[in-house]
CSV table of C-alpha atoms and ligand atoms in Angstrom, one decimal:
chain,number,residue,atom,x,y,z
A,1267,MET,CA,-120.6,65.2,-59.1
A,1268,VAL,CA,-119.5,62.6,-61.7
A,1269,GLU,CA,-121.9,60.4,-63.5
A,1270,PRO,CA,-121.6,56.6,-63.4
A,1271,THR,CA,-119.6,55.3,-66.3
A,1272,ALA,CA,-120.5,53.1,-69.2
A,1273,HIS,CA,-118.0,50.6,-67.8
A,1274,GLY,CA,-119.4,50.6,-64.2
A,1275,ASP,CA,-119.6,53.1,-61.3
A,1276,VAL,CA,-117.1,55.8,-60.8
A,1277,PRO,CA,-114.0,54.0,-59.6
A,1278,SER,CA,-112.0,55.2,-56.6
A,1279,ILE,CA,-108.7,56.8,-57.5
A,1280,GLU,CA,-106.8,53.8,-56.3
A,1281,ALA,CA,-109.0,51.3,-58.2
A,1282,PHE,CA,-108.6,53.5,-61.3
A,1283,ARG,CA,-104.8,53.6,-60.9
A,1284,ALA,CA,-104.8,49.8,-60.7
A,1285,GLU,CA,-107.0,49.7,-63.8
A,1286,VAL,CA,-104.6,52.0,-65.7
A,1287,ARG,CA,-101.5,50.1,-64.6
A,1288,ALA,CA,-103.0,46.8,-65.6
A,1289,PHE,CA,-103.9,48.1,-69.1
A,1290,LEU,CA,-100.5,49.6,-69.6
A,1291,ARG,CA,-98.7,46.5,-68.4
A,1292,GLU,CA,-100.8,44.2,-70.6
A,1293,TYR,CA,-100.4,46.5,-73.6
A,1294,ASP,CA,-96.6,46.8,-73.2
A,1295,ALA,CA,-96.3,43.0,-72.9
A,1296,ARG,CA,-97.8,42.5,-76.3
A,1297,PRO,CA,-95.2,41.5,-78.9
A,1298,ALA,CA,-94.2,44.4,-81.2
A,1299,THR,CA,-95.1,44.3,-84.8
A,1300,PRO,CA,-91.8,44.7,-86.7
A,1301,GLY,CA,-91.5,47.5,-89.2
A,1302,ARG,CA,-94.5,49.5,-87.9
A,1303,SER,CA,-94.0,53.3,-88.1
A,1304,ARG,CA,-94.3,55.4,-85.0
A,1305,ARG,CA,-97.7,56.7,-86.4
A,1306,ASP,CA,-99.0,53.2,-86.8
A,1307,ARG,CA,-97.8,52.3,-83.3
A,1308,THR,CA,-99.5,55.3,-81.8
A,1309,ARG,CA,-102.7,54.5,-83.8
A,1310,ALA,CA,-102.7,50.9,-82.4
A,1311,PHE,CA,-102.1,52.1,-78.9
A,1312,LEU,CA,-105.0,54.6,-79.1
A,1313,ALA,CA,-107.4,52.0,-80.5
A,1314,ALA,CA,-106.5,49.6,-77.7
A,1315,ARG,CA,-106.8,52.3,-75.0
A,1316,TYR,CA,-110.2,53.4,-76.3
A,1317,ASP,CA,-111.5,49.9,-76.5
A,1318,ALA,CA,-110.3,49.3,-72.9
A,1319,GLY,CA,-112.4,52.3,-71.8
A,1320,LEU,CA,-109.5,54.6,-71.1
A,1321,GLY,CA,-109.6,56.8,-74.2
A,1322,ALA,CA,-112.4,59.1,-73.3
A,1323,LEU,CA,-112.1,59.6,-69.5
A,1324,ASP,CA,-113.5,63.1,-69.2
A,1325,TYR,CA,-116.1,62.7,-72.0
A,1326,PRO,CA,-119.8,62.4,-71.2
A,1327,VAL,CA,-121.2,58.9,-71.0
A,1328,ALA,CA,-123.7,59.9,-73.7
A,1329,ASP,CA,-120.7,60.5,-76.0
A,1330,GLY,CA,-119.2,57.1,-75.3
A,1331,GLY,CA,-116.9,58.4,-72.5
A,1332,ARG,CA,-116.4,57.5,-68.8
A,1333,GLY,CA,-117.7,60.8,-67.3
A,1334,LEU,CA,-114.7,61.0,-65.0
A,1335,ASP,CA,-113.1,64.1,-63.6
A,1336,ARG,CA,-109.7,65.7,-63.8
A,1337,HIS,CA,-108.3,63.7,-60.9
A,1338,HIS,CA,-108.8,60.5,-62.9
A,1339,VAL,CA,-107.3,62.2,-65.9
A,1340,ASP,CA,-104.3,63.2,-63.9
A,1341,VAL,CA,-103.9,59.7,-62.6
A,1342,TYR,CA,-103.9,58.4,-66.2
A,1343,ARG,CA,-101.4,61.0,-67.2
A,1344,THR,CA,-99.0,60.3,-64.3
A,1345,GLU,CA,-99.1,56.6,-64.8
A,1346,ALA,CA,-98.6,56.8,-68.6
A,1347,ALA,CA,-96.0,59.6,-68.4
A,1348,HIS,CA,-92.9,57.5,-68.5
A,1349,ARG,CA,-93.7,54.7,-70.8
A,1350,THR,CA,-91.9,54.5,-74.0
A,1351,ALA,CA,-94.7,53.3,-76.3
A,1352,ASP,CA,-96.4,56.2,-78.1
A,1353,ASP,CA,-99.3,57.8,-76.4
A,1354,GLY,CA,-100.7,60.7,-78.3
A,1355,GLY,CA,-97.4,61.3,-80.2
A,1356,SER,CA,-97.0,61.5,-84.0
A,1357,GLY,CA,-99.3,64.6,-84.2
A,1358,PHE,CA,-102.4,62.8,-82.8
A,1359,GLY,CA,-102.4,65.3,-79.9
A,1360,ILE,CA,-103.9,68.0,-82.2
A,1361,GLY,CA,-107.1,65.9,-82.4
A,1362,LEU,CA,-106.9,64.4,-78.9
A,1363,ASP,CA,-106.0,67.4,-76.9
A,1364,MET,CA,-107.5,70.3,-79.0
A,1365,CYS,CA,-110.0,69.6,-81.8
A,1366,LEU,CA,-112.0,66.7,-80.1
A,1367,PRO,CA,-112.4,68.4,-76.7
A,1368,THR,CA,-113.7,71.5,-78.5
A,1369,ILE,CA,-116.2,69.4,-80.5
A,1370,ARG,CA,-117.2,67.6,-77.3
A,1371,ASP,CA,-117.9,70.9,-75.5
A,1372,HIS,CA,-119.4,72.9,-78.4
A,1373,GLY,CA,-120.3,70.5,-81.2
A,1374,SER,CA,-123.9,69.4,-82.1
A,1375,PRO,CA,-125.0,65.9,-81.2
A,1376,ASP,CA,-124.4,64.9,-84.9
A,1377,LEU,CA,-120.9,66.2,-84.9
A,1378,ARG,CA,-120.1,64.5,-81.6
A,1379,ARG,CA,-121.5,61.2,-82.9
A,1380,ARG,CA,-119.6,61.5,-86.2
A,1381,PHE,CA,-116.2,62.6,-84.9
A,1382,LEU,CA,-115.5,61.8,-81.3
A,1383,ALA,CA,-115.1,58.0,-81.3
A,1384,PRO,CA,-113.0,57.7,-84.5
A,1385,GLY,CA,-110.8,60.6,-83.4
A,1386,LEU,CA,-110.2,59.2,-79.9
A,1387,ARG,CA,-109.5,55.7,-81.3
A,1388,GLY,CA,-106.8,57.2,-83.7
A,1389,ASP,CA,-108.8,56.1,-86.8
A,1390,GLU,CA,-108.9,59.7,-87.9
A,1391,HIS,CA,-106.2,62.3,-87.8
A,1392,TRP,CA,-106.7,66.0,-87.3
A,1393,CYS,CA,-105.0,69.3,-88.0
A,1394,GLN,CA,-105.6,72.9,-87.0
A,1395,LEU,CA,-106.2,75.3,-89.8
A,1396,TYR,CA,-105.9,78.6,-88.0
A,1397,SER,CA,-102.8,80.6,-89.0
A,1398,GLU,CA,-102.6,82.4,-92.4
A,1399,PRO,CA,-99.8,84.4,-94.0
A,1400,GLY,CA,-101.4,87.6,-92.9
A,1401,ALA,CA,-103.0,86.4,-89.6
A,1402,GLY,CA,-100.9,84.8,-86.9
A,1403,SER,CA,-100.9,86.6,-83.6
A,1404,ASP,CA,-103.7,88.8,-85.1
A,1405,LEU,CA,-105.7,85.6,-85.8
A,1406,ALA,CA,-109.0,87.4,-86.0
A,1407,GLY,CA,-107.7,89.2,-89.1
A,1408,LEU,CA,-108.0,86.0,-91.1
A,1409,THR,CA,-109.3,86.2,-94.7
A,1410,THR,CA,-110.0,82.6,-95.7
A,1411,ARG,CA,-113.7,82.8,-96.7
A,1412,ALA,CA,-116.6,80.4,-96.5
A,1413,VAL,CA,-119.8,81.0,-98.4
A,1414,LEU,CA,-122.9,78.9,-97.9
A,1415,ASP,CA,-124.1,77.4,-101.2
A,1416,GLY,CA,-127.1,75.2,-100.7
A,1417,ASP,CA,-126.2,72.5,-98.3
A,1418,GLU,CA,-122.5,73.1,-98.4
A,1419,TRP,CA,-119.9,75.8,-97.4
A,1420,VAL,CA,-117.5,76.7,-100.2
A,1421,VAL,CA,-114.1,77.6,-98.7
A,1422,THR,CA,-111.3,79.5,-100.4
A,1423,GLY,CA,-108.1,80.8,-98.8
A,1424,GLN,CA,-104.6,79.9,-97.6
A,1425,LYS,CA,-103.4,78.5,-94.2
A,1426,VAL,CA,-99.8,78.2,-93.1
A,1427,TRP,CA,-97.7,76.4,-90.4
A,1428,THR,CA,-100.3,73.7,-90.3
A,1429,SER,CA,-98.7,70.9,-88.3
A,1430,GLY,CA,-99.5,67.4,-89.5
A,1431,ALA,CA,-101.7,68.5,-92.4
A,1432,GLU,CA,-100.0,65.9,-94.6
A,1433,HIS,CA,-101.6,63.1,-92.6
A,1434,ALA,CA,-104.9,64.8,-91.6
A,1435,ASP,CA,-108.3,63.4,-92.5
A,1436,PHE,CA,-110.0,66.5,-91.1
A,1437,GLY,CA,-109.0,70.1,-90.2
A,1438,ILE,CA,-110.6,72.4,-87.7
A,1439,LEU,CA,-110.9,75.5,-89.8
A,1440,LEU,CA,-111.4,79.1,-89.0
A,1441,ALA,CA,-113.0,81.0,-91.9
A,1442,ARG,CA,-114.7,84.3,-92.4
A,1443,THR,CA,-118.4,83.9,-93.1
A,1444,ASP,CA,-119.5,87.5,-92.6
A,1445,TRP,CA,-117.4,90.5,-93.8
A,1446,ASP,CA,-119.9,93.2,-92.8
A,1447,VAL,CA,-119.3,92.9,-89.0
A,1448,PRO,CA,-116.1,93.6,-86.9
A,1449,LYS,CA,-113.4,91.0,-87.3
A,1450,HIS,CA,-114.1,88.9,-84.3
A,1451,ALA,CA,-117.8,88.6,-85.0
A,1452,GLY,CA,-117.6,87.3,-88.6
A,1453,VAL,CA,-115.6,84.1,-88.0
A,1454,SER,CA,-117.0,80.6,-88.0
A,1455,MET,CA,-115.4,77.3,-87.1
A,1456,LEU,CA,-115.9,74.5,-89.7
A,1457,VAL,CA,-114.7,70.9,-90.0
A,1458,LEU,CA,-112.9,70.6,-93.4
A,1459,PRO,CA,-112.5,67.2,-95.0
A,1460,MET,CA,-108.8,67.3,-96.2
A,1461,ASP,CA,-109.1,64.6,-98.8
A,1462,GLN,CA,-110.8,66.5,-101.6
A,1463,PRO,CA,-109.7,68.2,-104.9
A,1464,GLY,CA,-109.9,71.8,-103.5
A,1465,VAL,CA,-107.3,71.1,-100.7
A,1466,GLU,CA,-103.6,71.1,-101.5
A,1467,VAL,CA,-101.0,70.5,-98.8
A,1468,ARG,CA,-97.3,71.6,-99.4
A,1469,ALA,CA,-94.6,70.7,-96.9
A,1470,LEU,CA,-92.5,73.4,-95.2
A,1471,ARG,CA,-89.0,72.4,-94.0
A,1472,GLN,CA,-87.8,73.8,-90.7
A,1473,MET,CA,-84.3,74.6,-89.6
A,1474,THR,CA,-84.3,71.1,-87.8
A,1475,ASP,CA,-84.4,69.7,-91.4
A,1476,VAL,CA,-87.8,68.1,-90.6
A,1477,ALA,CA,-91.0,69.1,-92.5
A,1478,HIS,CA,-93.2,69.2,-89.5
A,1479,PHE,CA,-95.7,71.7,-90.9
A,1480,ASN,CA,-97.3,72.8,-94.2
A,1481,GLU,CA,-98.9,75.4,-96.3
A,1482,VAL,CA,-102.5,74.5,-97.1
A,1483,PHE,CA,-104.1,76.0,-100.2
A,1484,ILE,CA,-107.9,75.8,-100.3
A,1485,ASP,CA,-109.7,76.5,-103.5
A,1486,GLU,CA,-113.5,76.1,-103.4
A,1487,ALA,CA,-113.3,73.2,-101.1
A,1488,ARG,CA,-116.6,71.8,-99.7
A,1489,VAL,CA,-117.9,71.4,-96.2
A,1490,PRO,CA,-121.3,70.1,-95.3
A,1491,ALA,CA,-123.5,73.0,-94.1
A,1492,ASP,CA,-124.0,71.6,-90.6
A,1493,TRP,CA,-120.3,70.8,-90.0
A,1494,VAL,CA,-120.1,74.1,-88.0
A,1495,VAL,CA,-118.7,73.9,-84.4
A,1496,GLY,CA,-121.0,76.2,-82.4
A,1497,GLU,CA,-123.0,78.6,-84.5
A,1498,PRO,CA,-122.0,80.4,-87.7
A,1499,GLY,CA,-120.5,83.7,-86.5
A,1500,ASP,CA,-119.5,82.3,-83.1
A,1501,GLY,CA,-116.2,81.0,-84.4
A,1502,TRP,CA,-114.1,83.4,-82.3
A,1503,ARG,CA,-115.5,82.0,-79.1
A,1504,MET,CA,-114.8,78.5,-80.4
A,1505,ALA,CA,-111.3,79.5,-81.5
A,1506,VAL,CA,-110.5,80.8,-78.0
A,1507,ALA,CA,-111.9,77.6,-76.4
A,1508,LEU,CA,-109.6,75.4,-78.6
A,1509,LEU,CA,-106.6,77.6,-77.9
A,1510,ALA,CA,-107.2,77.2,-74.2
A,1511,HIS,CA,-107.0,73.4,-74.7
A,1512,GLU,CA,-103.9,73.8,-76.9
A,1513,ARG,CA,-102.0,76.0,-74.3
A,1514,SER,CA,-103.0,73.8,-71.5
A,1515,SER,CA,-101.9,70.7,-73.4
A,1516,ILE,CA,-98.5,72.4,-74.2
A,1517,GLY,CA,-98.2,73.5,-70.5
A,1518,LYS,CA,-98.9,69.9,-69.4
A,1519,GLY,CA,-96.2,68.4,-71.6
A,1520,GLY,CA,-97.9,67.8,-74.9
A,1521,GLY,CA,-96.2,68.2,-78.2
A,1522,ARG,CA,-92.5,69.0,-78.5
A,1523,GLN,CA,-90.3,68.4,-75.5
A,1524,PRO,CA,-87.6,70.5,-73.9
A,1525,VAL,CA,-84.3,68.6,-73.7
A,1526,PRO,CA,-84.8,66.6,-70.4
A,1527,VAL,CA,-82.7,67.7,-67.4
A,1528,ASP,CA,-81.5,64.1,-66.7
A,1529,ARG,CA,-80.0,63.9,-70.3
A,1530,LEU,CA,-78.2,67.2,-69.6
A,1531,VAL,CA,-76.8,65.8,-66.3
A,1532,ASP,CA,-75.5,62.8,-68.2
A,1533,LEU,CA,-74.0,65.1,-70.8
A,1534,ALA,CA,-72.3,67.3,-68.2
A,1535,ARG,CA,-70.8,64.1,-66.7
A,1536,ALA,CA,-69.7,62.8,-70.0
A,1537,THR,CA,-68.0,66.1,-71.0
A,1538,GLY,CA,-66.3,66.4,-67.6
A,1539,ARG,CA,-68.2,69.5,-66.6
A,1540,ALA,CA,-70.4,68.1,-63.8
A,1541,ASP,CA,-68.2,69.8,-61.1
A,1542,ASP,CA,-68.2,73.2,-62.8
A,1543,PRO,CA,-70.2,75.5,-60.4
A,1544,VAL,CA,-71.8,77.5,-63.3
A,1545,VAL,CA,-72.9,74.3,-65.0
A,1546,ARG,CA,-74.3,72.9,-61.7
A,1547,GLN,CA,-76.2,76.2,-61.2
A,1548,ASP,CA,-77.7,75.9,-64.7
A,1549,LEU,CA,-78.7,72.3,-64.1
A,1550,ALA,CA,-80.2,73.2,-60.8
A,1551,ARG,CA,-82.2,76.0,-62.3
A,1552,LEU,CA,-83.5,73.6,-65.0
A,1553,ALA,CA,-84.4,70.9,-62.5
A,1554,THR,CA,-86.3,73.6,-60.4
A,1555,GLY,CA,-88.1,74.8,-63.6
A,1556,ALA,CA,-89.2,71.2,-64.4
A,1557,ARG,CA,-90.6,70.8,-60.8
A,1558,ILE,CA,-92.3,74.2,-60.9
A,1559,ILE,CA,-94.1,73.2,-64.2
A,1560,GLU,CA,-95.1,69.8,-62.6
A,1561,TRP,CA,-96.5,71.5,-59.5
A,1562,LEU,CA,-98.3,74.3,-61.5
A,1563,ASN,CA,-100.1,71.6,-63.4
A,1564,LEU,CA,-101.4,70.2,-60.2
A,1565,ARG,CA,-103.3,73.4,-59.4
A,1566,SER,CA,-106.8,73.5,-60.6
A,1567,GLY,CA,-107.9,76.6,-62.5
A,1568,ILE,CA,-104.4,77.7,-63.5
A,1569,HIS,CA,-104.6,79.9,-66.6
A,1570,PRO,CA,-103.1,77.9,-69.5
A,1571,SER,CA,-100.9,80.8,-70.6
A,1572,VAL,CA,-99.0,80.5,-67.3
A,1573,THR,CA,-98.0,76.9,-67.8
A,1574,LYS,CA,-97.3,77.4,-71.5
A,1575,LEU,CA,-95.0,80.3,-70.7
A,1576,TRP,CA,-93.2,78.3,-68.1
A,1577,ARG,CA,-92.7,75.4,-70.5
A,1578,THR,CA,-91.5,77.5,-73.4
A,1579,ARG,CA,-89.0,79.2,-71.0
A,1580,GLN,CA,-87.8,75.8,-69.8
A,1581,GLY,CA,-87.4,74.7,-73.4
A,1582,ARG,CA,-85.3,77.7,-74.4
A,1583,ASP,CA,-83.2,77.5,-71.2
A,1584,ALA,CA,-82.6,73.8,-71.7
A,1585,ALA,CA,-81.6,74.4,-75.3
A,1586,ASP,CA,-79.1,77.1,-74.3
A,1587,VAL,CA,-77.5,74.8,-71.7
A,1588,THR,CA,-77.5,72.0,-74.2
A,1589,ALA,CA,-75.6,74.2,-76.7
A,1590,ARG,CA,-73.0,75.1,-74.1
A,1591,LEU,CA,-72.5,71.6,-72.9
A,1592,ALA,CA,-72.5,69.9,-76.3
A,1593,TYR,CA,-70.2,72.5,-77.9
A,1594,PRO,CA,-68.8,72.0,-80.5
A,1595,GLY,CA,-70.9,68.8,-81.2
A,1596,GLY,CA,-74.1,70.7,-80.5
A,1597,VAL,CA,-73.7,73.0,-83.5
A,1598,ALA,CA,-72.4,70.3,-85.9
A,1599,TRP,CA,-75.4,69.2,-87.9
A,1600,GLU,CA,-74.2,66.0,-89.5
A,1601,GLY,CA,-73.0,63.7,-86.8
A,1602,PRO,CA,-72.9,60.0,-86.3
A,1603,ARG,CA,-75.9,58.6,-84.5
A,1604,MET,CA,-73.6,56.7,-82.2
A,1605,GLY,CA,-75.9,56.3,-79.2
A,1606,THR,CA,-73.3,57.8,-76.9
A,1607,THR,CA,-72.5,61.0,-75.0
A,1608,GLU,CA,-68.7,60.5,-75.3
A,1609,PRO,CA,-66.9,63.7,-76.1
A,1610,GLY,CA,-66.5,64.2,-79.8
A,1611,HIS,CA,-69.8,62.5,-80.7
A,1612,TYR,CA,-72.9,64.5,-81.6
A,1613,ALA,CA,-75.8,62.4,-80.6
A,1614,ASP,CA,-77.6,61.8,-77.3
A,1615,PRO,CA,-78.2,58.3,-75.9
A,1616,ASP,CA,-81.4,57.7,-78.0
A,1617,GLY,CA,-79.6,58.6,-81.1
A,1618,SER,CA,-81.2,62.0,-81.7
A,1619,HIS,CA,-78.9,65.0,-82.4
A,1620,TRP,CA,-78.3,67.6,-79.7
A,1621,ALA,CA,-78.5,70.1,-82.5
A,1622,TYR,CA,-82.1,69.0,-83.1
A,1623,GLY,CA,-83.0,69.8,-79.5
A,1624,ILE,CA,-81.3,73.2,-79.7
A,1625,CYS,CA,-83.1,74.2,-82.9
A,1626,ASP,CA,-86.4,72.7,-82.1
A,1627,ALA,CA,-86.8,74.6,-78.8
A,1628,ARG,CA,-87.4,77.8,-80.7
A,1629,ALA,CA,-90.7,76.4,-82.0
A,1630,LEU,CA,-92.1,76.0,-78.4
A,1631,SER,CA,-92.5,79.7,-78.0
A,1632,LEU,CA,-94.4,80.1,-81.3
A,1633,GLY,CA,-96.8,77.2,-81.7
A,1634,GLY,CA,-100.0,77.8,-79.8
A,1635,GLY,CA,-99.4,81.6,-79.7
A,1636,THR,CA,-96.1,83.5,-79.0
A,1637,ASP,CA,-94.8,84.4,-75.5
A,1638,GLU,CA,-95.8,88.0,-76.2
A,1639,VAL,CA,-99.3,87.0,-77.0
A,1640,GLN,CA,-99.5,84.9,-73.8
A,1641,ARG,CA,-98.3,87.9,-71.8
A,1642,ASN,CA,-100.9,90.1,-73.4
A,1643,THR,CA,-103.6,87.6,-72.6
A,1644,LEU,CA,-102.5,87.4,-69.0
A,1645,GLY,CA,-102.2,91.1,-68.7
A,1646,GLU,CA,-105.7,91.8,-70.1
A,1647,ARG,CA,-107.7,88.8,-69.0
A,1648,VAL,CA,-106.2,88.0,-65.6
A,1649,LEU,CA,-104.6,91.2,-64.3
A,1650,GLY,CA,-107.3,93.4,-65.8
A,1651,LEU,CA,-104.8,95.8,-67.5
A,1652,PRO,CA,-106.1,98.1,-70.2
A,1653,ARG,CA,-106.6,96.4,-73.6
A,1654,GLU,CA,-104.0,96.9,-76.4
A,1655,PRO,CA,-105.0,99.9,-78.6
A,1656,ALA,CA,-106.5,98.7,-81.9
A,1657,SER,CA,-107.9,100.7,-84.7
A,1658,ASP,CA,-109.8,97.8,-86.4
A,1659,ARG,CA,-111.7,96.2,-83.5
A,1660,ASP,CA,-115.1,97.9,-84.1
A,1661,VAL,CA,-115.0,98.4,-87.8
A,1662,PRO,CA,-116.8,96.1,-90.3
A,1663,PHE,CA,-114.0,93.8,-91.6
A,1664,SER,CA,-114.7,94.7,-95.2
A,1665,GLN,CA,-113.7,98.3,-94.4
A,1666,VAL,CA,-110.4,97.4,-92.6
A,1667,PRO,CA,-107.4,98.4,-94.8
A,1668,ARG,CA,-105.2,95.4,-95.6
A,1669,ASN,CA,-102.8,94.2,-98.2
A,1670,ALA,CA,-104.5,92.8,-101.4
B,2228,LIG,C1,-93.9,74.5,-84.6
B,2228,LIG,C2,-95.1,75.3,-85.0
B,2228,LIG,C3,-96.3,74.6,-85.2
B,2228,LIG,C4,-97.4,75.4,-85.5
B,2228,LIG,N1,-98.5,74.7,-85.8
B,2228,LIG,C5,-99.6,75.4,-86.2
B,2228,LIG,C6,-100.8,74.7,-86.6
B,2228,LIG,O1,-100.9,73.4,-86.6
B,2228,LIG,N2,-101.9,75.4,-87.0
B,2228,LIG,C7,-101.9,76.7,-87.0
B,2228,LIG,O2,-102.9,77.3,-87.4
B,2228,LIG,N3,-100.8,77.4,-86.7
B,2228,LIG,C8,-99.6,76.8,-86.3
B,2228,LIG,N4,-98.5,77.5,-86.0
B,2228,LIG,C9,-98.5,78.9,-86.1
B,2228,LIG,C10,-98.4,79.7,-84.9
B,2228,LIG,O3,-99.6,79.7,-84.2
B,2228,LIG,C11,-98.0,81.1,-85.3
B,2228,LIG,O4,-96.7,81.1,-85.7
B,2228,LIG,C12,-98.0,82.1,-84.1
B,2228,LIG,O5,-99.4,82.3,-83.7
B,2228,LIG,C13,-97.4,83.5,-84.5
B,2228,LIG,O6,-97.9,84.0,-85.6
B,2228,LIG,P1,-96.9,84.5,-86.8
B,2228,LIG,O7,-95.9,83.4,-87.1
B,2228,LIG,O8,-97.8,85.0,-87.9
B,2228,LIG,O9,-96.1,85.7,-86.2
B,2228,LIG,P2,-96.6,87.2,-86.0
B,2228,LIG,O10,-98.0,87.2,-85.5
B,2228,LIG,O11,-96.3,87.9,-87.3
B,2228,LIG,O12,-95.6,87.7,-84.9
B,2228,LIG,C14,-94.3,88.1,-85.1
B,2228,LIG,C15,-93.7,88.6,-83.8
B,2228,LIG,O13,-94.4,89.8,-83.4
B,2228,LIG,C16,-94.9,89.6,-82.0
B,2228,LIG,N5,-96.2,90.2,-81.9
B,2228,LIG,C17,-97.3,90.1,-82.8
B,2228,LIG,N6,-98.3,90.7,-82.3
B,2228,LIG,C18,-98.0,91.2,-81.0
B,2228,LIG,C19,-98.7,92.0,-80.1
B,2228,LIG,N7,-99.9,92.4,-80.2
B,2228,LIG,N8,-98.0,92.3,-78.9
B,2228,LIG,C20,-96.7,91.9,-78.8
B,2228,LIG,N9,-96.0,91.2,-79.7
B,2228,LIG,C21,-96.6,90.9,-80.8
B,2228,LIG,C22,-95.0,88.1,-81.9
B,2228,LIG,O14,-94.9,87.7,-80.5
B,2228,LIG,C23,-93.8,87.6,-82.7
B,2228,LIG,O15,-92.6,87.7,-81.9
B,2228,LIG,C24,-97.3,76.8,-85.6
B,2228,LIG,C25,-96.1,77.4,-85.4
B,2228,LIG,C26,-95.0,76.7,-85.1
B,2228,LIG,C27,-93.7,77.4,-84.8
């Protein structure tokens, strides 16, 4: 049963669809501000969407939301799916799809009051400070420490692969707060203000030539004592809750995109390969994959690792087909941004390089947990298979052997 909304009663699905369409139509008709970056365009869109009552659909009324259910959220997503203006792009998805829902579900009233509205409006940018040089798939082995000192946590450690940290105002941080209990039990989730002397962000350049993520060095950075999501020591449960949001968001189409099938159909035509039976079979398989992902997402209760695995597979398969169709242009890095798929040119119609799509697809199966980790999760939590053997699961973390 859904609560009435701050903006009136729960609208019927059709009334809600009309409301969304009207907002998008009106927004897209606004004159563009020349010279605005993609980030600023996204920020402006998010603010307008929030102010129109469409930015917090499944948030409780008490938190400034509409209190609507997933059917309304799905309607919004479907209606907004094909517009060109930015909607959650430019790294805002880390806040919108991951950090803020976790704070909504597990944060104290003070945290919800402080962070939800500014984050949803795009006024504040978030990053996810989970992975460390020695803790990726084995995330619970993290060694960034937080020690309570009066009314502040003092945090020291290193994070890595932190997407969007260079823009972030806040990071959702996993830190070890108790070393005398087994590894999963000693972790807490804190909200780290990024703009302070103890936080240094250094860009990491990927093989796409884009510096999408960063190393973050943390040296006695400060966090207010009550900026803990959940309870101190309950961070692993919070971490898993956020990861479920992340995997579900990736499975639903958030973040980086597989090369779209219709672009590949255009490319096959442009390169004279559209009648090749092998190419046609590849394209049919990709079109089927895209439809399967769409339909899986319509099922309620689907485990997020299932949709994430399907989407990463789609991304890799699409990249492989791209590489074969665009060859030799697909492997040539420097090419003219010609806005054409004519043979001999290296760019797709929106001017981005095929090579970018080919290289970027590899990241899909790493960010949010690797394919192997998703399969382990499904095996253990859904199929009930025996857990992976581990020698460090029940030992106090301080006694677990590790590199200095
Ligand atoms: C584009 C991108 C963006 C990212 N953004 C962020 C971010 O914003 N914040 C953040 O905290 N992290 C981020 N990450 C990090 C990401 O979560 C990690 O890369 C991922 O969890 C894997 O960890 P790792 O790189 O340390 O690899 P490792 O854990 O060292 O894994 C290496 C290989 O071993 C396999 N493996 C490891 N353990 C097992 C096991 N038990 N069973 C079977 N196989 C196993 C893995 O599948 C992988 O193939 C990002 C990564 C990418 C690529």
